[in-house]
Short mmCIF file of C-alpha atoms and ligand atoms in Angstrom, two decimals:
data_model
loop_
_atom_site.label_atom_id
_atom_site.label_comp_id
_atom_site.label_asym_id
_atom_site.label_seq_id
_atom_site.Cartn_x
_atom_site.Cartn_y
_atom_site.Cartn_z
CA MET A 1 -7.79 -108.30 -23.32
CA ASN A 2 -10.17 -106.80 -25.84
CA LEU A 3 -13.69 -105.93 -24.84
CA HIS A 4 -16.61 -106.08 -27.20
CA GLU A 5 -18.33 -102.84 -28.08
CA TYR A 6 -21.38 -103.70 -25.97
CA GLN A 7 -19.15 -104.48 -22.98
CA ALA A 8 -17.07 -101.33 -23.35
CA LYS A 9 -20.28 -99.29 -23.68
CA GLU A 10 -21.49 -100.77 -20.41
CA VAL A 11 -18.25 -99.68 -18.74
CA PHE A 12 -18.38 -96.22 -20.35
CA ALA A 13 -22.00 -95.76 -19.26
CA GLY A 14 -21.00 -96.64 -15.70
CA PHE A 15 -18.68 -93.63 -15.79
CA GLY A 16 -21.40 -91.37 -17.16
CA ILE A 17 -20.41 -91.29 -20.81
CA PRO A 18 -23.57 -90.95 -22.94
CA ILE A 19 -24.18 -94.03 -25.07
CA VAL A 20 -27.18 -95.54 -26.78
CA ALA A 21 -28.10 -98.71 -24.91
CA GLY A 22 -28.87 -101.81 -26.95
CA LYS A 23 -29.05 -105.55 -26.57
CA VAL A 24 -27.07 -108.48 -27.87
CA ALA A 25 -28.46 -111.24 -30.08
CA THR A 26 -26.91 -114.48 -31.25
CA THR A 27 -29.52 -115.35 -33.88
CA ALA A 28 -31.30 -113.40 -36.61
CA GLU A 29 -34.66 -114.17 -35.00
CA GLU A 30 -33.50 -112.73 -31.68
CA ALA A 31 -32.24 -109.63 -33.48
CA ALA A 32 -35.66 -109.14 -35.09
CA THR A 33 -37.35 -109.46 -31.70
CA LEU A 34 -34.99 -106.88 -30.21
CA ALA A 35 -35.64 -104.54 -33.13
CA ARG A 36 -39.39 -104.90 -32.55
CA GLU A 37 -38.99 -104.15 -28.83
CA LEU A 38 -36.83 -101.10 -29.51
CA GLY A 39 -39.07 -99.82 -32.32
CA GLY A 40 -38.00 -97.50 -35.11
CA THR A 41 -34.76 -97.69 -37.02
CA VAL A 42 -32.03 -99.76 -35.39
CA VAL A 43 -28.39 -100.49 -36.13
CA VAL A 44 -27.27 -104.12 -36.23
CA LYS A 45 -23.57 -104.34 -35.33
CA ALA A 46 -21.18 -107.28 -35.42
CA GLN A 47 -19.55 -107.91 -32.03
CA VAL A 48 -16.08 -109.17 -32.90
CA HIS A 49 -12.63 -108.29 -31.66
CA ALA A 50 -11.72 -106.55 -34.90
CA GLY A 51 -11.76 -102.97 -36.11
CA GLY A 52 -13.23 -101.83 -39.42
CA ARG A 53 -16.52 -103.64 -38.96
CA GLY A 54 -18.39 -100.91 -40.81
CA LYS A 55 -16.24 -101.32 -43.93
CA ALA A 56 -16.51 -105.11 -43.73
CA GLY A 57 -20.32 -104.95 -43.84
CA GLY A 58 -20.67 -105.60 -40.12
CA VAL A 59 -22.67 -102.45 -39.27
CA LYS A 60 -26.09 -101.99 -40.92
CA LEU A 61 -29.09 -99.76 -40.41
CA ALA A 62 -32.46 -101.53 -40.37
CA ALA A 63 -35.76 -99.67 -40.73
CA ASP A 64 -37.92 -102.49 -39.34
CA PRO A 65 -37.67 -105.90 -37.60
CA ASP A 66 -37.70 -107.74 -40.93
CA GLU A 67 -34.73 -105.82 -42.20
CA ALA A 68 -32.99 -106.31 -38.85
CA ARG A 69 -33.44 -110.06 -39.24
CA GLN A 70 -31.97 -110.01 -42.74
CA HIS A 71 -28.99 -107.88 -41.71
CA ALA A 72 -28.37 -109.98 -38.62
CA GLU A 73 -28.43 -113.14 -40.69
CA ALA A 74 -25.87 -111.70 -43.13
CA ILE A 75 -23.67 -110.28 -40.37
CA LEU A 76 -23.73 -113.50 -38.31
CA ALA A 77 -22.42 -115.29 -41.42
CA LEU A 78 -19.49 -112.88 -41.76
CA THR A 79 -15.88 -113.46 -40.89
CA ILE A 80 -14.18 -110.14 -40.15
CA LYS A 81 -10.39 -110.14 -40.27
CA GLY A 82 -10.38 -113.88 -39.75
CA ILE A 83 -12.81 -113.85 -36.81
CA PRO A 84 -16.28 -115.36 -37.25
CA VAL A 85 -19.12 -113.15 -35.98
CA ARG A 86 -21.15 -114.89 -33.27
CA LYS A 87 -23.05 -111.98 -31.75
CA VAL A 88 -24.68 -108.79 -32.93
CA LEU A 89 -25.61 -105.70 -30.99
CA VAL A 90 -28.97 -104.18 -31.82
CA VAL A 91 -29.25 -100.49 -30.87
CA PRO A 92 -31.64 -97.67 -31.70
CA ALA A 93 -30.11 -95.71 -34.58
CA ALA A 94 -28.81 -92.27 -33.74
CA GLU A 95 -28.89 -89.35 -36.11
CA ILE A 96 -25.49 -87.99 -36.93
CA ALA A 97 -24.60 -84.37 -37.62
CA LYS A 98 -20.84 -84.79 -37.12
CA GLU A 99 -18.44 -87.65 -36.28
CA TYR A 100 -15.39 -87.13 -34.08
CA TYR A 101 -12.66 -89.38 -32.74
CA LEU A 102 -11.60 -89.52 -29.08
CA GLY A 103 -9.18 -91.98 -27.59
CA VAL A 104 -6.73 -92.48 -24.75
CA THR A 105 -3.84 -94.88 -25.15
CA LEU A 106 -0.31 -95.50 -24.01
CA ASP A 107 2.46 -93.64 -25.83
CA ARG A 108 5.36 -95.96 -25.07
CA GLY A 109 7.90 -93.61 -26.62
CA ALA A 110 6.85 -90.75 -24.40
CA LYS A 111 6.23 -93.04 -21.40
CA ARG A 112 2.92 -91.27 -20.96
CA ALA A 113 -0.72 -91.88 -21.62
CA VAL A 114 -1.89 -89.76 -24.51
CA ILE A 115 -5.24 -88.37 -25.57
CA ILE A 116 -5.87 -88.54 -29.29
CA ALA A 117 -8.63 -86.37 -30.67
CA SER A 118 -9.83 -85.58 -34.15
CA ALA A 119 -12.69 -83.75 -35.80
CA ALA A 120 -12.44 -86.25 -38.64
CA GLY A 121 -13.79 -89.33 -36.85
CA GLY A 122 -15.55 -92.27 -38.43
CA VAL A 123 -14.59 -95.27 -40.45
CA ASP A 124 -11.73 -93.51 -42.29
CA ILE A 125 -9.73 -92.48 -39.22
CA GLU A 126 -6.71 -94.58 -40.27
CA GLU A 127 -6.54 -92.75 -43.59
CA VAL A 128 -6.91 -89.39 -41.84
CA ALA A 129 -3.98 -90.31 -39.59
CA ALA A 130 -1.86 -91.42 -42.55
CA GLN A 131 -2.68 -88.66 -45.03
CA THR A 132 -3.59 -85.63 -42.94
CA PRO A 133 -1.83 -86.16 -39.61
CA GLU A 134 -2.34 -82.48 -38.78
CA LYS A 135 -6.02 -83.29 -38.24
CA ILE A 136 -5.09 -85.51 -35.29
CA HIS A 137 -4.45 -83.76 -31.97
CA ARG A 138 -2.46 -85.24 -29.12
CA PHE A 139 -2.28 -84.34 -25.47
CA HIS A 140 -0.01 -86.21 -23.07
CA LEU A 141 -1.42 -86.90 -19.64
CA PRO A 142 0.68 -86.21 -16.56
CA GLY A 143 -0.41 -89.45 -14.86
CA PRO A 144 -3.48 -90.99 -13.27
CA THR A 145 -4.40 -87.69 -11.67
CA GLY A 146 -4.06 -84.06 -12.59
CA PHE A 147 -5.99 -83.86 -15.83
CA ARG A 148 -8.02 -80.71 -15.35
CA ALA A 149 -11.35 -79.57 -16.74
CA TYR A 150 -9.74 -76.58 -18.48
CA GLN A 151 -7.31 -78.93 -20.21
CA ALA A 152 -10.17 -81.15 -21.35
CA ARG A 153 -11.90 -78.05 -22.73
CA ALA A 154 -8.75 -76.98 -24.54
CA VAL A 155 -8.51 -80.39 -26.24
CA ALA A 156 -12.22 -80.34 -27.11
CA LEU A 157 -11.96 -76.85 -28.61
CA LYS A 158 -9.31 -78.13 -31.02
CA ILE A 159 -11.87 -80.40 -32.64
CA GLU A 160 -15.06 -78.44 -32.10
CA PRO A 161 -15.23 -74.65 -32.36
CA LYS A 162 -18.69 -74.21 -30.79
CA PRO A 163 -18.17 -73.72 -27.04
CA GLU A 164 -21.45 -75.31 -25.96
CA VAL A 165 -20.68 -78.48 -27.93
CA ALA A 166 -17.01 -78.48 -26.94
CA LEU A 167 -18.04 -78.30 -23.29
CA LYS A 168 -20.11 -81.48 -23.63
CA MET A 169 -17.22 -83.14 -25.39
CA ALA A 170 -14.80 -82.06 -22.68
CA ARG A 171 -16.98 -83.78 -20.09
CA VAL A 172 -16.96 -86.97 -22.14
CA LEU A 173 -13.19 -86.70 -22.48
CA GLN A 174 -12.67 -86.33 -18.74
CA LYS A 175 -14.79 -89.40 -18.11
CA LEU A 176 -12.95 -91.32 -20.81
CA VAL A 177 -9.66 -90.49 -19.10
CA GLU A 178 -11.16 -91.73 -15.82
CA VAL A 179 -12.19 -95.01 -17.49
CA TYR A 180 -8.67 -95.41 -18.87
CA TRP A 181 -6.96 -95.21 -15.50
CA ALA A 182 -9.63 -96.94 -13.44
CA SER A 183 -9.72 -99.93 -15.80
CA ASP A 184 -5.97 -100.47 -16.27
CA ALA A 185 -6.70 -100.02 -19.95
CA SER A 186 -4.10 -99.71 -22.67
CA LEU A 187 -6.70 -98.22 -24.99
CA VAL A 188 -10.11 -96.62 -24.64
CA GLU A 189 -11.62 -95.25 -27.80
CA ILE A 190 -14.81 -93.65 -29.04
CA ASN A 191 -15.05 -93.61 -32.81
CA PRO A 192 -17.33 -92.11 -33.73
CA LEU A 193 -18.24 -89.75 -30.95
CA VAL A 194 -21.14 -87.99 -32.60
CA LEU A 195 -22.95 -84.72 -32.41
CA THR A 196 -26.66 -85.30 -33.04
CA PRO A 197 -28.79 -82.77 -34.92
CA GLY A 198 -30.36 -82.01 -31.52
CA GLY A 199 -26.98 -80.93 -30.13
CA GLU A 200 -26.27 -84.00 -27.98
CA VAL A 201 -22.83 -85.62 -27.82
CA VAL A 202 -23.06 -89.43 -27.83
CA ALA A 203 -20.60 -92.33 -28.11
CA LEU A 204 -21.81 -94.53 -31.00
CA ASP A 205 -18.94 -96.99 -30.76
CA ALA A 206 -16.71 -98.06 -27.89
CA LYS A 207 -13.43 -99.91 -27.85
CA MET A 208 -11.44 -100.97 -24.84
CA VAL A 209 -8.27 -102.98 -24.37
CA VAL A 210 -7.41 -103.93 -20.79
CA ASP A 211 -3.90 -104.85 -19.71
CA ASP A 212 -3.94 -108.63 -19.16
CA ASN A 213 -1.48 -108.26 -16.29
CA ALA A 214 -4.00 -106.15 -14.37
CA LEU A 215 -6.98 -108.47 -14.76
CA PHE A 216 -6.40 -109.94 -11.31
CA ARG A 217 -7.51 -106.61 -9.85
CA GLN A 218 -10.20 -105.97 -12.44
CA PRO A 219 -12.58 -108.84 -11.71
CA ARG A 220 -15.54 -107.06 -13.29
CA LEU A 221 -13.65 -106.63 -16.55
CA ALA A 222 -12.07 -110.10 -16.40
CA ALA A 223 -15.61 -111.54 -16.23
CA PHE A 224 -16.26 -110.14 -19.72
CA ARG A 225 -13.98 -112.82 -21.14
CA GLU A 226 -16.87 -115.18 -21.76
CA ASP A 227 -16.22 -116.12 -25.32
CA GLU A 228 -12.59 -117.09 -25.22
CA SER A 229 -11.98 -120.18 -27.35
CA GLU A 230 -11.36 -123.45 -25.55
CA LEU A 231 -7.80 -123.46 -26.90
CA ALA A 232 -7.06 -119.91 -25.77
CA ALA A 233 -8.40 -120.80 -22.32
CA ALA A 234 -6.23 -123.93 -22.20
CA ALA A 235 -3.17 -121.88 -23.16
CA ARG A 236 -3.92 -119.28 -20.53
CA THR A 237 -4.56 -121.71 -17.67
CA MET A 238 -1.41 -123.67 -18.59
CA GLY A 239 0.66 -120.48 -18.64
CA LEU A 240 1.47 -120.69 -22.34
CA SER A 241 1.84 -117.55 -24.43
CA PHE A 242 0.18 -118.34 -27.71
CA VAL A 243 -0.41 -116.10 -30.72
CA PRO A 244 -1.89 -117.69 -33.84
CA LEU A 245 -0.34 -116.61 -37.16
CA LYS A 246 -0.93 -117.40 -40.80
CA GLY A 247 1.91 -119.77 -41.75
CA ASN A 248 2.23 -123.55 -41.79
CA VAL A 249 5.12 -124.29 -39.43
CA GLY A 250 3.84 -124.87 -35.91
CA CYS A 251 6.31 -123.70 -33.27
CA VAL A 252 6.77 -124.86 -29.68
CA VAL A 253 9.60 -123.01 -27.99
CA ASN A 254 10.69 -122.20 -24.46
CA GLY A 255 11.29 -118.52 -23.84
CA ALA A 256 9.82 -115.58 -25.71
CA GLY A 257 13.19 -114.48 -27.07
CA LEU A 258 14.04 -117.89 -28.45
CA ALA A 259 10.50 -118.16 -29.84
CA MET A 260 10.94 -114.91 -31.73
CA ALA A 261 14.40 -115.90 -32.94
CA THR A 262 12.92 -119.19 -34.16
CA MET A 263 10.21 -117.34 -36.09
CA ASP A 264 12.84 -115.01 -37.55
CA LEU A 265 14.87 -117.96 -38.76
CA ILE A 266 11.79 -119.58 -40.31
CA LYS A 267 11.16 -116.33 -42.21
CA HIS A 268 14.85 -116.07 -43.07
CA TYR A 269 14.67 -119.40 -44.89
CA GLY A 270 11.51 -118.38 -46.73
CA GLY A 271 8.94 -120.04 -44.48
CA GLU A 272 6.03 -118.78 -42.40
CA PRO A 273 5.42 -119.64 -38.74
CA ALA A 274 1.88 -120.81 -37.91
CA ASN A 275 2.12 -119.36 -34.43
CA PHE A 276 4.14 -117.90 -31.64
CA LEU A 277 4.17 -120.24 -28.67
CA ASP A 278 6.28 -119.84 -25.57
CA ILE A 279 5.85 -122.74 -23.15
CA GLY A 280 7.67 -120.79 -20.45
CA GLY A 281 10.57 -121.70 -18.26
CA SER A 282 9.42 -124.49 -16.01
CA SER A 283 9.34 -128.05 -17.23
CA ASN A 284 6.03 -129.79 -17.11
CA PRO A 285 5.13 -132.53 -19.61
CA GLU A 286 1.48 -131.49 -19.45
CA LYS A 287 2.36 -128.02 -20.71
CA VAL A 288 4.07 -129.57 -23.70
CA THR A 289 1.11 -131.82 -24.46
CA THR A 290 -1.26 -128.86 -24.24
CA ALA A 291 1.05 -126.85 -26.50
CA MET A 292 0.99 -129.64 -29.04
CA ARG A 293 -2.81 -129.85 -28.85
CA ILE A 294 -3.08 -126.12 -29.52
CA VAL A 295 -0.67 -126.24 -32.45
CA MET A 296 -2.31 -129.32 -33.98
CA ALA A 297 -5.74 -127.66 -33.85
CA ASP A 298 -4.62 -125.39 -36.70
CA PRO A 299 -5.41 -127.25 -39.95
CA ASP A 300 -2.77 -125.20 -41.82
CA VAL A 301 0.08 -126.68 -39.80
CA LYS A 302 2.18 -128.97 -42.02
CA ALA A 303 5.10 -129.52 -39.65
CA VAL A 304 5.80 -128.88 -35.99
CA LEU A 305 9.09 -127.51 -34.78
CA PHE A 306 10.22 -127.87 -31.18
CA ASN A 307 13.06 -125.58 -30.23
CA ILE A 308 14.01 -126.13 -26.61
CA PHE A 309 17.00 -124.76 -24.80
CA GLY A 310 17.11 -126.72 -21.58
CA GLY A 311 18.12 -124.71 -18.57
CA ILE A 312 15.45 -124.75 -15.90
CA THR A 313 13.39 -126.52 -18.53
CA ARG A 314 14.43 -130.17 -18.56
CA CYS A 315 14.65 -131.72 -22.00
CA ASP A 316 13.44 -135.11 -20.71
CA ASP A 317 10.22 -133.53 -19.43
CA VAL A 318 9.68 -131.97 -22.84
CA ALA A 319 10.34 -135.33 -24.50
CA LYS A 320 7.80 -137.00 -22.19
CA GLY A 321 5.26 -134.34 -23.13
CA ILE A 322 5.92 -134.98 -26.81
CA LEU A 323 5.48 -138.74 -26.36
CA THR A 324 2.18 -138.24 -24.53
CA ALA A 325 1.01 -135.89 -27.25
CA LEU A 326 1.88 -138.48 -29.91
CA GLU A 327 -0.15 -141.07 -28.00
CA GLU A 328 -3.15 -138.92 -27.19
CA LEU A 329 -3.47 -136.70 -30.22
CA ASN A 330 -3.79 -137.36 -33.88
CA VAL A 331 -0.39 -135.95 -34.87
CA ASN A 332 -0.47 -136.45 -38.60
CA VAL A 333 2.38 -134.09 -39.52
CA PRO A 334 6.14 -134.49 -39.09
CA VAL A 335 7.66 -133.22 -35.85
CA VAL A 336 11.17 -131.81 -35.83
CA VAL A 337 12.82 -131.52 -32.45
CA ARG A 338 15.82 -129.56 -31.40
CA LEU A 339 16.46 -130.21 -27.73
CA THR A 340 19.64 -129.06 -26.12
CA GLY A 341 20.79 -128.56 -22.54
CA THR A 342 19.66 -130.15 -19.28
CA ASN A 343 19.05 -133.90 -19.68
CA GLU A 344 19.23 -133.78 -23.45
CA ASP A 345 20.75 -137.27 -23.60
CA ILE A 346 17.78 -138.77 -21.75
CA ALA A 347 15.44 -136.82 -24.02
CA GLN A 348 17.15 -138.13 -27.15
CA ARG A 349 16.87 -141.70 -25.88
CA LEU A 350 13.16 -141.23 -25.10
CA LEU A 351 12.46 -139.83 -28.53
CA SER A 352 14.69 -142.13 -30.56
CA GLN A 353 11.89 -144.70 -31.04
CA ALA A 354 9.10 -142.19 -31.61
CA LYS A 355 7.52 -142.40 -35.05
CA GLY A 356 7.36 -139.24 -37.11
CA VAL A 357 9.84 -137.40 -34.91
CA GLU A 358 13.09 -136.14 -36.37
CA SER A 359 15.89 -134.81 -34.20
CA ALA A 360 18.11 -131.97 -35.28
CA GLU A 361 21.33 -130.93 -33.59
CA THR A 362 21.14 -127.22 -34.18
CA MET A 363 18.41 -124.64 -34.42
CA ASP A 364 19.48 -123.90 -37.99
CA ALA A 365 19.21 -127.55 -39.04
CA ALA A 366 15.90 -127.94 -37.23
CA VAL A 367 14.34 -124.95 -38.96
CA LYS A 368 15.55 -126.13 -42.37
CA ALA A 369 14.18 -129.63 -41.72
CA ALA A 370 10.80 -128.30 -40.56
CA LEU A 371 10.56 -126.09 -43.64
CA ALA A 372 11.40 -129.00 -45.92
CA HIS A 373 8.64 -131.06 -44.30
CA ALA A 374 6.15 -128.21 -44.49
CA ALA A 375 6.91 -127.78 -48.18
CA GLY A 376 6.49 -131.51 -48.75
CA ARG A 377 10.13 -131.90 -49.76
CA ARG A 378 10.73 -134.65 -47.20
CA GLY A 379 8.84 -137.82 -46.55
P1 GDP B 1 -16.42 -99.79 -36.82
O1 GDP B 1 -16.43 -99.66 -38.31
O2 GDP B 1 -16.01 -101.18 -36.41
O3 GDP B 1 -15.59 -98.77 -36.15
O4 GDP B 1 -17.94 -99.63 -36.32
P2 GDP B 1 -18.75 -98.31 -35.82
O5 GDP B 1 -19.55 -98.69 -34.66
O6 GDP B 1 -17.82 -97.18 -35.63
O7 GDP B 1 -19.72 -98.02 -37.02
C1 GDP B 1 -19.24 -97.63 -38.30
C2 GDP B 1 -20.05 -96.47 -38.84
O8 GDP B 1 -21.41 -96.81 -38.90
C3 GDP B 1 -19.99 -95.23 -37.98
O9 GDP B 1 -18.86 -94.45 -38.24
C4 GDP B 1 -21.26 -94.53 -38.36
O10 GDP B 1 -21.05 -93.73 -39.52
C5 GDP B 1 -22.19 -95.67 -38.71
N1 GDP B 1 -23.11 -95.83 -37.57
C6 GDP B 1 -22.92 -96.55 -36.45
N2 GDP B 1 -23.95 -96.42 -35.61
C7 GDP B 1 -24.83 -95.59 -36.22
C8 GDP B 1 -26.10 -95.03 -35.85
O11 GDP B 1 -26.66 -95.26 -34.78
N3 GDP B 1 -26.69 -94.21 -36.77
C9 GDP B 1 -26.12 -93.91 -37.96
N4 GDP B 1 -26.77 -93.09 -38.80
N5 GDP B 1 -24.95 -94.41 -38.34
C10 GDP B 1 -24.29 -95.23 -37.47
MN1 MN B 2 -15.87 -97.35 -34.83
#
């Protein structure tokens, strides 16, 4: 689960990492009021689960409340990397002498958490990593304990030669490492961590990704998930794994492996999946109906492909779910169904009368049929 900057900053502050506190607004008027309360120059920042907000025009300095209103209005109208901006953070502007990058994430290859630090922080960090990788320093952590102050100082000194500044940075780094472990995070990041002209070290941005599987023991962090879409919430409560994608073939599959193989085959034949959707192993018609509702909510979907291998999942339950979906939802695109395994004969009988549903014997045939429908090559 991704946290918004303002949420991650709240967590960071709780661990003693210096941040600039601000407030969140959902309208331009509110942003202007906040700017007036704060006084002086403020920064208006889009709160979306996407990086590169600065480059997308989602981070703007405002000298007065009027300007804050104008920036907030423009930012609240933005869509950054496909996500509409619904909230802005208004914070007092900090002065920047230098921008650094500090992060802790999981290095799966090394099976260790790793600190990533760079003196070249800021909005171009991706280019720094790609073009001058030597400017990025890494330090693997032994585990949840055992990261020592002298090690933090050694990392800090790689990105900041002045000992008095490096010492402040080392303290931030130690706290960031604490946040990482205490939060079951897969990423904690400060970019930029800045040095102010007055010699203070402050986190101007904060990013946090928490392992979804640990949310049950992170109730405080789980509570941050206030702005999940209704569909994402439905998928989660129904136990569906859903990832929206950019194509036009909606997919409903049981099992993550089969779902990926289905997407591969769609790509193989020149198509694009509209989503990844694993309905899981158990059979429950309601799950199937919910899956269909989620897939049909995407206006780009031109055909829906069911690929079900019935083991524990019973094909007749899936068929019942499809029939309910056809009754309850406005399914205005062709549905191609490949159902094989447990109770497939019952399933075929149930679906034989359904309008707009085409059965395919094999996965290959089903994918080809769905692609033909999506391309408008079949009636
Ligand atoms: P990101 O682009 O999504 O990573 O958003 P950031 O929060 O990192 O902001 C992007 C850039 O805006 C930063 O790298 C800074 O250069 C600038 N910025 C952000 N906050 C402030 C601030 O308080 N003062 C100044 N002068 N610049 C800021
Ligand atoms: Mn940033």
